[in-house]
């Protein structure tokens, strides 16, 4: 009789379901689960915070198309992971796993997951994990939670009594109704100012080949959402990201591909959108149809498959939107105007966001994975740092979550290490955002993950003060009563944090130092690097046409 422990069953079941990566923080009683996962061939990455571990696991699902696992202990461990689970579910990513003592955890996690369960016995573990993984990837992807009672981890059972459960098949692919597809093409043909919006749902569905064919065949302008960048390269002539506000405001028909009309797209409402805009909504989730704006046409199904249907209709019809239209002229004019503004903004004595991103963009490899978070850092970086490949940009996402960056970067670097030809992972952080999970630089150093971190340091949240002003404020009394709530310690040495763990740290004050440090970091594949880039504390975004979403009353 061969006996097997609960920990072994968990690990083997995950491996059977093609889960290749596990992130977590071990403690009693889950240490044995992590060890069993390694024995089963799953790569285990020990993190410094459960939230970052959950962020890393969720990124695996998006990058690879198979769930990543997050292993945490009960009680506080799970509570710390809930933020990552909620972020994953909102982003439509992840498989999350926990082992512990407290039964109420299953109910607590139902709010933040598609599926939450506790196996009733050791024999039930393979079936429950198969259902969890299947639920996580079928339909709209999302987080799932499996709770294992603490006494089950080391308990044993006769292997012959455990029913073997095979890997769940790939998600079924559904097509849109052909009548609705033809109607959508008719609406596009009648549009004077059409616009295609590319969401991360298009990236997740691996729609890059079909979408590029559709864009080039139809001649339509497209606008990527933050994580829709790279599905069609940002430098494609039909990309109008540099005229985003104008495109959203004046489009009369929008083809929405795997994107949601949430805060990122201003809910599809005025003043950012035309009040009479017609939406053609393509989504995997029926419940998403009509949120905030009722669609003129709803195309329900797999985004990649539906784009292929649209390609067939356009090809059969022979239609192409005119490149010399008034709409294209308007968009190109705005793109040119914004390019001039960005050029003038980077020409300052002290480095600002535009100066930094201008030089970074010149040095980054075209195939690098860009992780980005922060307020101005992420917003400005999105417009200036191009992506040329799909699923090569990871950022704060639908929840606008700060603190995701280093966990995402660890996950991306772990995946890249397994490839025959690794690509660089570059993590561009605001100084405030870096602080949420800064200790994960130790994780990078421990596993020799050659992530390049660039901290754009303006001494604060949105804006800070310079060192001299800080010293003068300190003379006036207790800084808790005087210092602006948005301020952080001026010129904090984040570079020395990385160096303390054995990575490379660079303090950067000038363009020359920036270019030199970045080139050195990109050439080093043995260890991580951190560039602490000091910019003008008062540096800000260019004036926005519609600042209501980011405006502060300060």
mmCIF file of N, CA and C in Angstrom, residues 498-550:
data_model
loop_
_atom_site.group_PDB
_atom_site.id
_atom_site.type_symbol
_atom_site.label_atom_id
_atom_site.label_comp_id
_atom_site.label_asym_id
_atom_site.label_seq_id
_atom_site.Cartn_x
_atom_site.Cartn_y
_atom_site.Cartn_z
ATOM 1 N N UNK A 498 18.553 48.252 -2.801
ATOM 2 C CA UNK A 498 18.906 47.184 -3.733
ATOM 3 C C UNK A 498 20.344 46.727 -3.509
ATOM 4 N N UNK A 499 21.265 47.672 -3.350
ATOM 5 C CA UNK A 499 22.670 47.321 -3.164
ATOM 6 C C UNK A 499 22.882 46.516 -1.881
ATOM 7 N N UNK A 500 22.085 46.789 -0.857
ATOM 8 C CA UNK A 500 22.230 46.088 0.421
ATOM 9 C C UNK A 500 21.983 44.585 0.282
ATOM 10 N N UNK A 501 21.189 44.188 -0.709
ATOM 11 C CA UNK A 501 20.884 42.769 -0.899
ATOM 12 C C UNK A 501 21.751 42.123 -1.977
ATOM 13 N N UNK A 502 22.673 42.887 -2.559
ATOM 14 C CA UNK A 502 23.579 42.322 -3.547
ATOM 15 C C UNK A 502 23.270 42.683 -4.981
ATOM 16 N N UNK A 503 22.222 43.483 -5.207
ATOM 17 C CA UNK A 503 21.935 43.951 -6.554
ATOM 18 C C UNK A 503 22.748 45.195 -6.874
ATOM 19 N N UNK A 504 22.491 45.771 -8.035
ATOM 20 C CA UNK A 504 23.192 46.988 -8.434
ATOM 21 C C UNK A 504 22.276 48.184 -8.198
ATOM 22 N N UNK A 505 22.806 49.196 -7.517
ATOM 23 C CA UNK A 505 22.042 50.406 -7.272
ATOM 24 C C UNK A 505 22.726 51.609 -7.880
ATOM 25 N N UNK A 506 21.932 52.478 -8.507
ATOM 26 C CA UNK A 506 22.470 53.679 -9.150
ATOM 27 C C UNK A 506 21.669 54.889 -8.689
ATOM 28 N N UNK A 507 22.365 55.928 -8.237
ATOM 29 C CA UNK A 507 21.724 57.211 -7.966
ATOM 30 C C UNK A 507 21.902 58.073 -9.207
ATOM 31 N N UNK A 508 20.780 58.528 -9.768
ATOM 32 C CA UNK A 508 20.794 59.214 -11.061
ATOM 33 C C UNK A 508 20.252 60.627 -10.905
ATOM 34 N N UNK A 509 21.047 61.606 -11.307
ATOM 35 C CA UNK A 509 20.623 63.010 -11.256
ATOM 36 C C UNK A 509 20.589 63.672 -12.631
ATOM 37 N N UNK A 510 21.315 63.118 -13.595
ATOM 38 C CA UNK A 510 21.443 63.758 -14.906
ATOM 39 C C UNK A 510 21.077 62.787 -16.022
ATOM 40 N N UNK A 511 20.860 63.341 -17.197
ATOM 41 C CA UNK A 511 20.559 62.514 -18.367
ATOM 42 C C UNK A 511 21.714 61.564 -18.646
ATOM 43 N N UNK A 512 22.932 62.069 -18.526
ATOM 44 C CA UNK A 512 24.107 61.233 -18.801
ATOM 45 C C UNK A 512 24.169 60.048 -17.840
ATOM 46 N N UNK A 513 23.899 60.321 -16.565
ATOM 47 C CA UNK A 513 23.910 59.245 -15.575
ATOM 48 C C UNK A 513 22.776 58.254 -15.842
ATOM 49 N N UNK A 514 21.630 58.751 -16.266
ATOM 50 C CA UNK A 514 20.495 57.885 -16.572
ATOM 51 C C UNK A 514 20.829 56.929 -17.704
ATOM 52 N N UNK A 515 21.356 57.459 -18.782
ATOM 53 C CA UNK A 515 21.652 56.625 -19.941
ATOM 54 C C UNK A 515 22.746 55.606 -19.618
ATOM 55 N N UNK A 516 23.765 56.038 -18.891
ATOM 56 C CA UNK A 516 24.861 55.136 -18.541
ATOM 57 C C UNK A 516 24.385 54.015 -17.627
ATOM 58 N N UNK A 517 23.616 54.365 -16.590
ATOM 59 C CA UNK A 517 23.151 53.366 -15.634
ATOM 60 C C UNK A 517 22.195 52.374 -16.289
ATOM 61 N N UNK A 518 21.321 52.864 -17.161
ATOM 62 C CA UNK A 518 20.364 51.971 -17.813
ATOM 63 C C UNK A 518 21.067 51.017 -18.774
ATOM 64 N N UNK A 519 22.033 51.513 -19.515
ATOM 65 C CA UNK A 519 22.780 50.651 -20.424
ATOM 66 C C UNK A 519 23.539 49.567 -19.668
ATOM 67 N N UNK A 520 24.161 49.937 -18.537
ATOM 68 C CA UNK A 520 24.863 48.952 -17.714
ATOM 69 C C UNK A 520 23.896 47.908 -17.159
ATOM 70 N N UNK A 521 22.747 48.361 -16.689
ATOM 71 C CA UNK A 521 21.767 47.456 -16.097
ATOM 72 C C UNK A 521 21.211 46.482 -17.131
ATOM 73 N N UNK A 522 20.934 46.975 -18.328
ATOM 74 C CA UNK A 522 20.385 46.113 -19.374
ATOM 75 C C UNK A 522 21.398 45.082 -19.861
ATOM 76 N N UNK A 523 22.679 45.348 -19.644
ATOM 77 C CA UNK A 523 23.719 44.408 -20.081
ATOM 78 C C UNK A 523 24.021 43.346 -19.033
ATOM 79 N N UNK A 524 23.493 43.514 -17.811
ATOM 80 C CA UNK A 524 23.775 42.597 -16.710
ATOM 81 C C UNK A 524 22.618 41.603 -16.555
ATOM 82 N N UNK A 525 22.865 40.345 -16.899
ATOM 83 C CA UNK A 525 21.838 39.306 -16.805
ATOM 84 C C UNK A 525 21.992 38.452 -15.553
ATOM 85 N N UNK A 526 22.901 38.833 -14.667
ATOM 86 C CA UNK A 526 23.199 38.015 -13.493
ATOM 87 C C UNK A 526 22.482 38.478 -12.232
ATOM 88 N N UNK A 527 22.087 39.744 -12.163
ATOM 89 C CA UNK A 527 21.489 40.261 -10.931
ATOM 90 C C UNK A 527 20.579 41.446 -11.259
ATOM 91 N N UNK A 528 19.681 41.763 -10.335
ATOM 92 C CA UNK A 528 18.780 42.901 -10.566
ATOM 93 C C UNK A 528 19.475 44.232 -10.339
ATOM 94 N N UNK A 529 18.880 45.274 -10.893
ATOM 95 C CA UNK A 529 19.416 46.635 -10.749
ATOM 96 C C UNK A 529 18.290 47.584 -10.377
ATOM 97 N N UNK A 530 18.642 48.664 -9.713
ATOM 98 C CA UNK A 530 17.667 49.711 -9.398
ATOM 99 C C UNK A 530 18.284 51.067 -9.691
ATOM 100 N N UNK A 531 17.596 51.818 -10.536
ATOM 101 C CA UNK A 531 17.995 53.195 -10.852
ATOM 102 C C UNK A 531 17.098 54.139 -10.068
ATOM 103 N N UNK A 532 17.676 54.881 -9.158
ATOM 104 C CA UNK A 532 16.935 55.860 -8.366
ATOM 105 C C UNK A 532 17.075 57.208 -9.067
ATOM 106 N N UNK A 533 16.080 57.546 -9.875
ATOM 107 C CA UNK A 533 16.165 58.702 -10.772
ATOM 108 C C UNK A 533 15.505 59.913 -10.103
ATOM 109 N N UNK A 534 16.311 60.873 -9.689
ATOM 110 C CA UNK A 534 15.799 62.060 -9.014
ATOM 111 C C UNK A 534 15.330 63.069 -10.051
ATOM 112 N N UNK A 535 14.066 63.474 -9.950
ATOM 113 C CA UNK A 535 13.528 64.465 -10.869
ATOM 114 C C UNK A 535 13.039 65.678 -10.084
ATOM 115 N N UNK A 536 12.691 66.710 -10.798
ATOM 116 C CA UNK A 536 12.148 67.921 -10.189
ATOM 117 C C UNK A 536 10.914 67.556 -9.349
ATOM 118 N N UNK A 537 10.931 67.847 -8.030
ATOM 119 C CA UNK A 537 9.781 67.482 -7.187
ATOM 120 C C UNK A 537 8.460 68.091 -7.639
ATOM 121 N N UNK A 538 8.522 69.183 -8.374
ATOM 122 C CA UNK A 538 7.287 69.829 -8.841
ATOM 123 C C UNK A 538 6.882 69.366 -10.236
ATOM 124 N N UNK A 539 7.608 68.379 -10.778
ATOM 125 C CA UNK A 539 7.304 67.877 -12.114
ATOM 126 C C UNK A 539 5.881 67.330 -12.161
ATOM 127 N N UNK A 540 5.187 67.603 -13.270
ATOM 128 C CA UNK A 540 3.785 67.202 -13.376
ATOM 129 C C UNK A 540 3.481 66.790 -14.803
ATOM 130 N N UNK A 541 2.266 66.352 -15.036
ATOM 131 C CA UNK A 541 1.810 66.018 -16.378
ATOM 132 C C UNK A 541 1.547 67.292 -17.167
ATOM 133 N N UNK A 542 1.501 67.148 -18.492
ATOM 134 C CA UNK A 542 1.060 68.273 -19.303
ATOM 135 C C UNK A 542 -0.394 68.575 -18.981
ATOM 136 N N UNK A 543 -0.841 69.775 -19.260
ATOM 137 C CA UNK A 543 -2.220 70.164 -18.987
ATOM 138 C C UNK A 543 -3.191 69.221 -19.680
ATOM 139 N N UNK A 544 -4.158 68.707 -18.898
ATOM 140 C CA UNK A 544 -5.129 67.757 -19.448
ATOM 141 C C UNK A 544 -6.398 68.479 -19.891
ATOM 142 N N UNK A 545 -6.970 68.005 -21.009
ATOM 143 C CA UNK A 545 -8.216 68.595 -21.490
ATOM 144 C C UNK A 545 -9.370 68.295 -20.542
ATOM 145 N N UNK A 546 -9.339 67.093 -19.940
ATOM 146 C CA UNK A 546 -10.400 66.673 -19.016
ATOM 147 C C UNK A 546 -9.729 66.124 -17.755
ATOM 148 N N UNK A 547 -9.376 66.989 -16.812
ATOM 149 C CA UNK A 547 -8.591 66.535 -15.666
ATOM 150 C C UNK A 547 -9.411 65.992 -14.509
ATOM 151 N N UNK A 548 -10.710 65.813 -14.680
ATOM 152 C CA UNK A 548 -11.557 65.495 -13.534
ATOM 153 C C UNK A 548 -11.155 64.210 -12.831
ATOM 154 N N UNK A 549 -10.589 63.248 -13.577
ATOM 155 C CA UNK A 549 -10.285 61.962 -12.968
ATOM 156 C C UNK A 549 -9.046 62.026 -12.088
ATOM 157 N N UNK A 550 -8.091 62.891 -12.417
ATOM 158 C CA UNK A 550 -6.828 62.935 -11.690
ATOM 159 C C UNK A 550 -6.641 64.221 -10.908
#
